Short mmCIF file of C-alpha atoms and ligand atoms in Angstrom, two decimals:
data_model
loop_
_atom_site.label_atom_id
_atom_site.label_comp_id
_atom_site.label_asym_id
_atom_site.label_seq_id
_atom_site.Cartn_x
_atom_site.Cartn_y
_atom_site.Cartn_z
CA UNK K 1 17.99 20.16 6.61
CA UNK K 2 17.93 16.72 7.97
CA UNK K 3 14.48 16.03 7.20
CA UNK K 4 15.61 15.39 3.51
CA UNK K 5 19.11 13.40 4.33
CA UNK K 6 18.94 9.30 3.63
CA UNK K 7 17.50 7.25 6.34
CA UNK K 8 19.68 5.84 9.15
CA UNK K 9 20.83 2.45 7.47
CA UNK K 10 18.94 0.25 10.27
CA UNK K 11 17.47 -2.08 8.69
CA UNK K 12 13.79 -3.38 9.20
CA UNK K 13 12.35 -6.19 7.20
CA UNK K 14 8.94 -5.24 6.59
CA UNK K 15 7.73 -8.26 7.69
CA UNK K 16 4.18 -8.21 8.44
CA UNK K 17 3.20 -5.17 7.76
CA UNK K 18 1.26 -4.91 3.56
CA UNK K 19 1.81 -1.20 3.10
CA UNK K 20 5.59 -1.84 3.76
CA UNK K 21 5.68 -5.12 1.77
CA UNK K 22 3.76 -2.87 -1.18
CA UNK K 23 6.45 -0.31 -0.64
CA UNK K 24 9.32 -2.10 -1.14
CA UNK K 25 7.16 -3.62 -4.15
CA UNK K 26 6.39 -0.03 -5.18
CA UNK K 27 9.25 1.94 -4.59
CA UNK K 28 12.52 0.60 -4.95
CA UNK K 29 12.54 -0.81 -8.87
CA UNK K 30 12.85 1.86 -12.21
CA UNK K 31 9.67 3.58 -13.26
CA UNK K 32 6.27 4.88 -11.70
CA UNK K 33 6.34 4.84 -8.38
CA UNK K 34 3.54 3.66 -6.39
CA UNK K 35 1.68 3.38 -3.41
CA UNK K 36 -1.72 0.99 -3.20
CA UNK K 37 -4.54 3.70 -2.19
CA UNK K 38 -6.19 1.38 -0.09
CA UNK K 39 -3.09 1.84 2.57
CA UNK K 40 -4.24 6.23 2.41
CA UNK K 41 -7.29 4.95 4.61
CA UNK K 42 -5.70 4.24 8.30
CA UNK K 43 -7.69 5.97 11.58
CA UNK K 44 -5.95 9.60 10.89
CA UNK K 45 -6.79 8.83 6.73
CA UNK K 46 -10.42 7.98 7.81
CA UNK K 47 -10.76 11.40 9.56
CA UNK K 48 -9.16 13.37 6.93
CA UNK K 49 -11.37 11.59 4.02
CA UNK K 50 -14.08 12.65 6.70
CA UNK K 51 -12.64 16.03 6.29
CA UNK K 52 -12.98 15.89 2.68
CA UNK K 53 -16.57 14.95 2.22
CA UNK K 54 -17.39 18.19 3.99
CA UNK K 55 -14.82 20.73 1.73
CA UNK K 56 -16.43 23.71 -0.68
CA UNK K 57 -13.88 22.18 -3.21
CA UNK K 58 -15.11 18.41 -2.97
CA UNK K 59 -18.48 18.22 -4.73
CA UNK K 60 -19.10 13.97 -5.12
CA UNK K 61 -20.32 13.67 -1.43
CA UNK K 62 -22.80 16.28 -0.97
CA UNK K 63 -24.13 15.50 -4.95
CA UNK K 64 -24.64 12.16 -4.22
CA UNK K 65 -26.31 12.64 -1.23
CA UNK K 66 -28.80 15.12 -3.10
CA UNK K 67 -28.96 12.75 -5.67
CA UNK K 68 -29.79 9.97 -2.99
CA UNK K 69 -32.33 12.17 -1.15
CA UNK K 70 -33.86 13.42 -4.07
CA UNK K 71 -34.76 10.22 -5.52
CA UNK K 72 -35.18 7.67 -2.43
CA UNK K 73 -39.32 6.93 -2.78
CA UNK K 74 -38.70 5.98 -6.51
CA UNK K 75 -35.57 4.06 -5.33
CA UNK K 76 -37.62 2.59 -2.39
CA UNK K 77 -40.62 1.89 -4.57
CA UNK K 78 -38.34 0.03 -7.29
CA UNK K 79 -36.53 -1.93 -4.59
CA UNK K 80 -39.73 -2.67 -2.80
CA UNK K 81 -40.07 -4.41 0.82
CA UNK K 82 -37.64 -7.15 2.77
CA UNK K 83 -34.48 -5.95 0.75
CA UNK K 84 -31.16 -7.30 2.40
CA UNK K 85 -28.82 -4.27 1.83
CA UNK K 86 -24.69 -5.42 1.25
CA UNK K 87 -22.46 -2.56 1.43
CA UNK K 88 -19.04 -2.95 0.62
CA UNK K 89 -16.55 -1.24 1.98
CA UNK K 90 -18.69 -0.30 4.91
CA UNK K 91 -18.16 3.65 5.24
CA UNK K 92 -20.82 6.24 4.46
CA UNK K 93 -22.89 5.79 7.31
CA UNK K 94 -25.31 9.06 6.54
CA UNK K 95 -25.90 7.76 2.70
CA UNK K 96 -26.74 4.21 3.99
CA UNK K 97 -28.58 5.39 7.11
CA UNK K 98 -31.24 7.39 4.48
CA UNK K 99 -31.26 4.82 1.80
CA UNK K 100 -32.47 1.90 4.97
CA UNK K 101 -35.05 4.19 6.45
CA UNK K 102 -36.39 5.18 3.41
CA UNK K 103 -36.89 1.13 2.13
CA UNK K 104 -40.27 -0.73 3.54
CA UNK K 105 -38.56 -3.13 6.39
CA UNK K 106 -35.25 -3.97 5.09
CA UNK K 107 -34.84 -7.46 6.03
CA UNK K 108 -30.96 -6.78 6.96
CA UNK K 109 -27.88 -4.94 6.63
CA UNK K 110 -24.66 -6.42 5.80
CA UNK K 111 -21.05 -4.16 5.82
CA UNK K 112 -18.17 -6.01 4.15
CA UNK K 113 -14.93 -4.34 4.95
CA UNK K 114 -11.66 -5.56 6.19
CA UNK K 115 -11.15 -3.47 8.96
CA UNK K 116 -12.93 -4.64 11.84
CA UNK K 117 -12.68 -1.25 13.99
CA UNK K 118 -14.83 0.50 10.91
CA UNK K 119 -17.33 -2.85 11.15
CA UNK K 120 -17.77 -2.06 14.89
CA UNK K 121 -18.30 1.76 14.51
CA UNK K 122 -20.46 1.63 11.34
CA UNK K 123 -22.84 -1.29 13.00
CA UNK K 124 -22.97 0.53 16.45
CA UNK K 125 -24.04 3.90 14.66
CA UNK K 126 -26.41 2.29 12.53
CA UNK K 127 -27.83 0.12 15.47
CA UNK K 128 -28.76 3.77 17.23
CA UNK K 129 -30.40 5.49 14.09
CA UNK K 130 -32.63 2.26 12.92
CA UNK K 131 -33.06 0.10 15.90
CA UNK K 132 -34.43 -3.58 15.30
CA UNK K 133 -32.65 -3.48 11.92
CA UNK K 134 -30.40 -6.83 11.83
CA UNK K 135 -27.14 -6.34 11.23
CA UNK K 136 -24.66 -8.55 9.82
CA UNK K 137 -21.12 -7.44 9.46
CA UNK K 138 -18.79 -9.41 7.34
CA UNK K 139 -14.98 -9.38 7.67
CA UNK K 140 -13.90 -9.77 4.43
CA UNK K 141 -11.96 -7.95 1.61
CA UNK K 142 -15.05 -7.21 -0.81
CA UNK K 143 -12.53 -7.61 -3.97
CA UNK K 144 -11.71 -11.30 -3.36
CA UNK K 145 -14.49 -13.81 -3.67
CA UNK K 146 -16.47 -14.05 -0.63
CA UNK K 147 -19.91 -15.67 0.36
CA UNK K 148 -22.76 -13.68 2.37
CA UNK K 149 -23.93 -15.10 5.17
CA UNK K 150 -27.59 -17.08 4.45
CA UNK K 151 -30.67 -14.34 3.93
CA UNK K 152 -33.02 -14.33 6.52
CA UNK K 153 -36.09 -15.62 6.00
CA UNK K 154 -37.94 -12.16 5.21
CA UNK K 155 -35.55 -10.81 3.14
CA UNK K 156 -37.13 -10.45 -1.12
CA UNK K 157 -33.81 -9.39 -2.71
CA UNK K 158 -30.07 -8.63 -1.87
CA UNK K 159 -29.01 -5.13 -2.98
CA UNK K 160 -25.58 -4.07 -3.07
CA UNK K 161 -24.67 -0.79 -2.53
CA UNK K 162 -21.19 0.59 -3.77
CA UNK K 163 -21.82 4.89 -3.47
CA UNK K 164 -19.12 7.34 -3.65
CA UNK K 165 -17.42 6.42 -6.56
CA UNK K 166 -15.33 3.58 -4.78
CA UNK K 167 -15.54 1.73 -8.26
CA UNK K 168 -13.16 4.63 -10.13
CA UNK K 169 -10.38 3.86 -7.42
CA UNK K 170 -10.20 0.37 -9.67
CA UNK K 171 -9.05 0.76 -13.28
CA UNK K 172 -11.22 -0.34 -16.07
CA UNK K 173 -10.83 -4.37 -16.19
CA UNK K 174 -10.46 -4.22 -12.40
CA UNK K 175 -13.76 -2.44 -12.31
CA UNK K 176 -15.31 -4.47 -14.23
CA UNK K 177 -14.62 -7.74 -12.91
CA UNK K 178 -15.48 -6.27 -9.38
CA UNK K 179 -19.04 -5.08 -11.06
CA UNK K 180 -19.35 -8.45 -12.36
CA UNK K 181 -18.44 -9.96 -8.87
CA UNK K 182 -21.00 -7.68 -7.13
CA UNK K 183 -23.96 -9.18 -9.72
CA UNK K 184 -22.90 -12.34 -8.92
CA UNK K 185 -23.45 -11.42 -4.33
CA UNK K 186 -26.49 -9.91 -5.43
CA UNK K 187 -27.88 -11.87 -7.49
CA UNK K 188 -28.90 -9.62 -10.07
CA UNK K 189 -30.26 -12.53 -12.70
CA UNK K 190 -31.94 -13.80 -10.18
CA UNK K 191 -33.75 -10.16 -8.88
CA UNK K 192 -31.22 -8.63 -7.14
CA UNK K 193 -29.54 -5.37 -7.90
CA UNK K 194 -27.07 -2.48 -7.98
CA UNK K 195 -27.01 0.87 -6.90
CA UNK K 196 -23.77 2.20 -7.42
CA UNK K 197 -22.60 5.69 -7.34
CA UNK K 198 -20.08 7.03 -9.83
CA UNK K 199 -18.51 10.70 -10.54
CA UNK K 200 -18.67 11.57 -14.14
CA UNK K 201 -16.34 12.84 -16.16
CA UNK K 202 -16.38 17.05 -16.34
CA UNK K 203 -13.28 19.58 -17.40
CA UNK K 204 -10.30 19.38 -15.15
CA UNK K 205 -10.90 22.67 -14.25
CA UNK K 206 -13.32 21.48 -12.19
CA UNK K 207 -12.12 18.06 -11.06
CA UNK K 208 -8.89 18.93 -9.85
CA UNK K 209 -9.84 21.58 -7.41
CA UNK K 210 -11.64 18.51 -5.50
CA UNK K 211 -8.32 17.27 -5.07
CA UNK K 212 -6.35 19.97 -4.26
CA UNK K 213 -8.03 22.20 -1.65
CA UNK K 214 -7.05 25.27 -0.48
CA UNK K 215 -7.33 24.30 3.34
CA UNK K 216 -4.83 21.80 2.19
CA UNK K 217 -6.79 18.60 3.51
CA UNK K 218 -6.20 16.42 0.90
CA UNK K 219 -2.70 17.02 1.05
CA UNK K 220 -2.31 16.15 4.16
CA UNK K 221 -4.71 12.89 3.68
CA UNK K 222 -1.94 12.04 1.10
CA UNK K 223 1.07 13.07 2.94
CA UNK K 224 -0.57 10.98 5.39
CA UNK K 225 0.59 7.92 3.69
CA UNK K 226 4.31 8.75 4.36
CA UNK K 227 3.66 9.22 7.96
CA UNK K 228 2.22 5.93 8.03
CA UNK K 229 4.92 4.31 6.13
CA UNK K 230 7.13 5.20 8.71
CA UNK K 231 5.42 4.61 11.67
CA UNK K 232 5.03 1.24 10.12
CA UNK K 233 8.30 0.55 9.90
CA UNK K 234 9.81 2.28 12.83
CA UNK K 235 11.65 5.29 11.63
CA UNK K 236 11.75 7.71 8.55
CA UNK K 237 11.90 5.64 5.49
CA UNK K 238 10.64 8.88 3.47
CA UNK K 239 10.63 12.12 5.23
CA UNK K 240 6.89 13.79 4.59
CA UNK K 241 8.35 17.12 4.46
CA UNK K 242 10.23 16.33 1.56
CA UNK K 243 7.45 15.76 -0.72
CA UNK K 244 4.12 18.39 -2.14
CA UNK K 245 0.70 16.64 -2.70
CA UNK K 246 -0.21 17.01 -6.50
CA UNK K 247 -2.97 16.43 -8.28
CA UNK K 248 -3.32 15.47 -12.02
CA UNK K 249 -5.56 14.94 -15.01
CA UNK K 250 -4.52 11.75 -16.87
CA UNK K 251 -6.41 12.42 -19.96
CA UNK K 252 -5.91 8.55 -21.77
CA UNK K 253 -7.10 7.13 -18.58
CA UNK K 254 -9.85 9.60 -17.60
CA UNK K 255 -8.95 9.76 -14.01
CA UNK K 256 -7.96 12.42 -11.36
CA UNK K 257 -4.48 11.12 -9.93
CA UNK K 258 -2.99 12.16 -6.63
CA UNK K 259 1.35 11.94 -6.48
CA UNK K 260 3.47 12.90 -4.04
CA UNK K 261 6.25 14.54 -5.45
CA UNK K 262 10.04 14.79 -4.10
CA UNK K 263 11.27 18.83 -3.98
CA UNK K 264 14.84 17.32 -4.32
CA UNK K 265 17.08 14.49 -4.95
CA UNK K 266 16.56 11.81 -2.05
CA UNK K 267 17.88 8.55 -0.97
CA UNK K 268 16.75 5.98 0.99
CA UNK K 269 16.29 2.44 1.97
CA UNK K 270 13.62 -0.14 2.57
CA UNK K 271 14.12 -3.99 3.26
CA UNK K 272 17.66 -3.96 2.67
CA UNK K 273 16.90 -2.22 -1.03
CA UNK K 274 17.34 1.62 -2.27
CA UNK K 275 15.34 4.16 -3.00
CA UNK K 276 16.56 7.01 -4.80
CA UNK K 277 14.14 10.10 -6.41
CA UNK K 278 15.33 12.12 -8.76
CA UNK K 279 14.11 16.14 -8.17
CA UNK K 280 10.42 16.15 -9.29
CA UNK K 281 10.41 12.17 -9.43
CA UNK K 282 6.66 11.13 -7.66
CA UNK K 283 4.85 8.09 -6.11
CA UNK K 284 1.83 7.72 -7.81
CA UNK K 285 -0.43 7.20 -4.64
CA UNK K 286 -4.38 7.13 -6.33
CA UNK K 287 -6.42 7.26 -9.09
CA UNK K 288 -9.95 8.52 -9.20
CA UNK K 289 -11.41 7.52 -12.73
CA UNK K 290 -14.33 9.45 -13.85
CA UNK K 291 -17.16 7.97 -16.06
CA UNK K 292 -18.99 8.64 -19.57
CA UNK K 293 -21.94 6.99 -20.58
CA UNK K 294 -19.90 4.78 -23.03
CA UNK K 295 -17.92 3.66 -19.68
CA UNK K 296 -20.83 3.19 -18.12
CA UNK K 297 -22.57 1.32 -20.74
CA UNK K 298 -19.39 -1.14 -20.98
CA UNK K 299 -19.52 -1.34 -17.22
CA UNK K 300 -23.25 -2.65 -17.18
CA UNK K 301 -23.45 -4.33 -20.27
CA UNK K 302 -26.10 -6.27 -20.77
CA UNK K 303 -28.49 -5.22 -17.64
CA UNK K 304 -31.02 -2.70 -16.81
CA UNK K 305 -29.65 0.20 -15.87
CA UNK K 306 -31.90 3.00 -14.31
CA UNK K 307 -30.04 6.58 -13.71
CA UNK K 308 -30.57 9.08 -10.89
CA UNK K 309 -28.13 11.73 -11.62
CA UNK K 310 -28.10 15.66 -10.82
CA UNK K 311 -29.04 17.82 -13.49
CA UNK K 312 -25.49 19.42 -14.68
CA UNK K 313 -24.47 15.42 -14.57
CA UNK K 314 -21.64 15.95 -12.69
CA UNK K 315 -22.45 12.49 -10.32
CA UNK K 316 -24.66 9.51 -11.35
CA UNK K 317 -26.52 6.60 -9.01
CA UNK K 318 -26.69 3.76 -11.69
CA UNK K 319 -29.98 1.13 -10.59
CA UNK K 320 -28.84 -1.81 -12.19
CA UNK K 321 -31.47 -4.67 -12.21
CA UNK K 322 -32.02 -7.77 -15.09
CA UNK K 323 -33.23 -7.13 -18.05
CA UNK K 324 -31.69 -4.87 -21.32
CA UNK K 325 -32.02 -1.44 -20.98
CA UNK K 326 -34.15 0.27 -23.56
CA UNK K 327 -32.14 2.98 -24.40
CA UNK K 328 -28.62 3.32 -25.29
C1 AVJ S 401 -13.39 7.62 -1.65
C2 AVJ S 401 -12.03 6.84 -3.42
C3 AVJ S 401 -14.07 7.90 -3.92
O1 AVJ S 401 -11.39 9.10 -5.21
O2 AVJ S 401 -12.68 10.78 -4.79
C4 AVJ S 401 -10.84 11.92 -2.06
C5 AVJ S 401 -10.98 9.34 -2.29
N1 AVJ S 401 -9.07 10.89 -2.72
N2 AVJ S 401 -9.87 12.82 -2.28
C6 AVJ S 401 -12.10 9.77 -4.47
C7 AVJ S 401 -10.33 10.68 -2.35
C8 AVJ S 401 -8.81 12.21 -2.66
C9 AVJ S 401 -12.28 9.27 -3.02
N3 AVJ S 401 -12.91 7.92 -3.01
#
C-alpha cells in the first residue's frame, strides 16, 4: 500500500504555519510523541467536537447542561444583576445562551478566543437569541495575559465562565496558573467570580467509552489532526490511514488521553528532519484530566467555592467567589 510508504522527499519548511512548527517540535526527536490539542480544533475539528457533544457515549455536555439548567435561579440569584460575562474560549453557545438569559440584565458579554471566524459566529448567534445584549469580542489567546476591554458603566461584577472541562486539557500547574489568571480578569478579591465546569474523576470503564465511540467520531476528530497536518504543509507528511485513534487511562496523571497509534513501521520527513515510528509507536495528541475534590480544593485554594454538581458526581460547576469556604 502506498498510503503507508515515506513521504515524497520535497521539502517544505513549515514556515508559518504553528501546528507544523509544533510538529517538527513534536515529532521528529526520541520519546513521546506529541501533538498540541489546541491544533485538533480547525473548521472540520469544530464540527466533529460538535458531533461529540451530541454522542450516547459522551456524557460531560449534556450533564453540564442539566447541571446548568437545573441550578440557573440560584446561580442567577448569587450572581445578581449588571454581571459582565467573559467567556474564554468562546464555544458553547447553548450553555452561555441559558446562563445570560437566565441573569437580571447582564451588562455585557465578552468571548476571548483566537480564532476570529468562531468570534464572528458565536457573537452573531448570540446577537439573535438575546438582542440588546452588548457584545464585546476579544481576539486574544485567553492563556497569555490579556486585558478586558473597560466595563460599561452598568455592569456590578465580571464573571468568567470556563464550562466543559476546558481546564483538564491543561495539566495541573498549567491549570492552575490559568485559574489564578482567570481570578485575576475577574476580579474575584474584588467581587468577581468563577463558574467553571469540570468532569470528575469516575472508573475508566466509564470514561473511556466517551472517547472512543462506536460511531467512530472521535476517531475521526483525532485522525483529523493528520489530515490537517498535511494539508498544512502541502502533501502527506503522515498518511491518516496508517494510524487507529486510541484512547487511554493514565492513572498517575488522572486523565483520559487520546494517541494516534502507527499499525506499522513508518518513515517520514518534516522540515528537512525524520520521522520514523516504530509498529505501535503513538503521538500523544490530548489529555482530558479528570478532578477529585482534593484537585479541586488545590485548584481553588483559598476562595469560596460553591458546587452545583449532578447527583452520581460524575460533572461539577465550581462558583468560586472571595471568601474561605466553610467546608473542606
Ligand atoms: C472540549 C477539551 C473538554 O477533553 O473532553 C472530546 C475535547 N476530546 N473528545 C474533552 C474532547 C475528545 C473535550 N474538551
Amino acid at each position: 500500500m502506498t498510503a503507508c510508504s515515506p513521504a515524497t522527499a520535497r521539502q517544505i519548511a513549515p514556515a508559518g504555519s504553528a501546528l507544523l512548527r509544533d510538529a517538527v517540535e513534536g515529532l521528529t526527536g526520541p520519546g513521546q510523541k506529541t501533538l498540541p490539542c489546541k491544533h485538533l480544533y480547525d473548521a472540520r475539528g469544530v464540527e466533529l467536537f460538535e458531533r461529540i457533544t451530541a454522542l450516547p457515549e459522551y456524557y460531560p455536555t449534556r450533564t453540564e447542561l442539566a447541571i446548568l439548567r437545573e441550578n440557573l435561579p440560584r446561580i442567577a440569584a448569587e450572581l445578581g444583576p449588571g454581571v459582565r460575562l467573559v467567556e474564554p474560549g468562546s464555544g458553547s453557545s447553548t450553555k452561555t445562551r441559558e446562563l445570560l438569559a437566565a441573569l437580571g440584565d447582564p451588562s455585557e458579554y465578552v468571548p476571548i478566543d483566537i480564532a476570529p471566524e468562531f468570534l464572528a459566529a458565536g457573537k452573531a448567534s448570540l446577537a439573535r437569541a438575546l438582542p440588546g445584549l452588548r457584545v464585546t469580542p476579544v481576539r486574544a489567546d485567553f492563556t497569555a495575559p490579556l486585558s478586558l476591554p473597560p466595563a460599561p458603566g452598568g455592569a456590578h461584577r465580571t464573571v468568567v465562565f470556563f464550562p466543559g472541562s476546558t481546564l483538564g486539557n491543561f495539566g495541573p500547574a498549567e491549570a492552575k496558573r490559568l485559574v489564578d489568571h482567570l481570578a485575576e480578569l475577574a476580579g474575584v478579591g474584588g467581587g468577581g467570580a468563577l463558574l467553571i465546569g469540570l468532569d470528575r474523576i469516575k472508573p475508566p470503564a466509564e470514561l473511556l467509552p466517551a472517547y472512543d465511540d462506536d460511531a467512530g467520531v472521535t476517531a475521526a476528530f483525532n485522525l483529523n489532526l493528520l489530515h490537517r497536518l498535511n494539508r498544512e504543509a502541502g502533501r502527506t507528511v503522515l498518511a491518516p490511514g496508517c494510524f487507529r485513534h486510541e484512547a487511554r487511562w493514565n492513572a498517575a496523571a488522572a486523565a483520559v488521553e487520546m494517541h494516534l497509534v502507527a499499525e506499522h513501521p513508518l518513515e517520514a520527513e518534516l522540515g528537512g528532519r525524520p520521522i520514523h515510528f516504530d509498529a505501535g509507536e503513538s503521538i500523544h495528541t490530548e489529555s482530558s484530566h479528570k478532578f477529585g475534590d482534593a484537585a479541586i480544593g488545590r485548584l481553588f485554594a483559598g476562595w469560596r467555592v460553591q458546587a452545583f454538581e449532578d447527583a452520581s458526581r460524575r460533572f461539577g460547576l465550581y462558583l468560586v467567589t472571595a471568601g474561605r469556604s466553610a467546608a473542606s
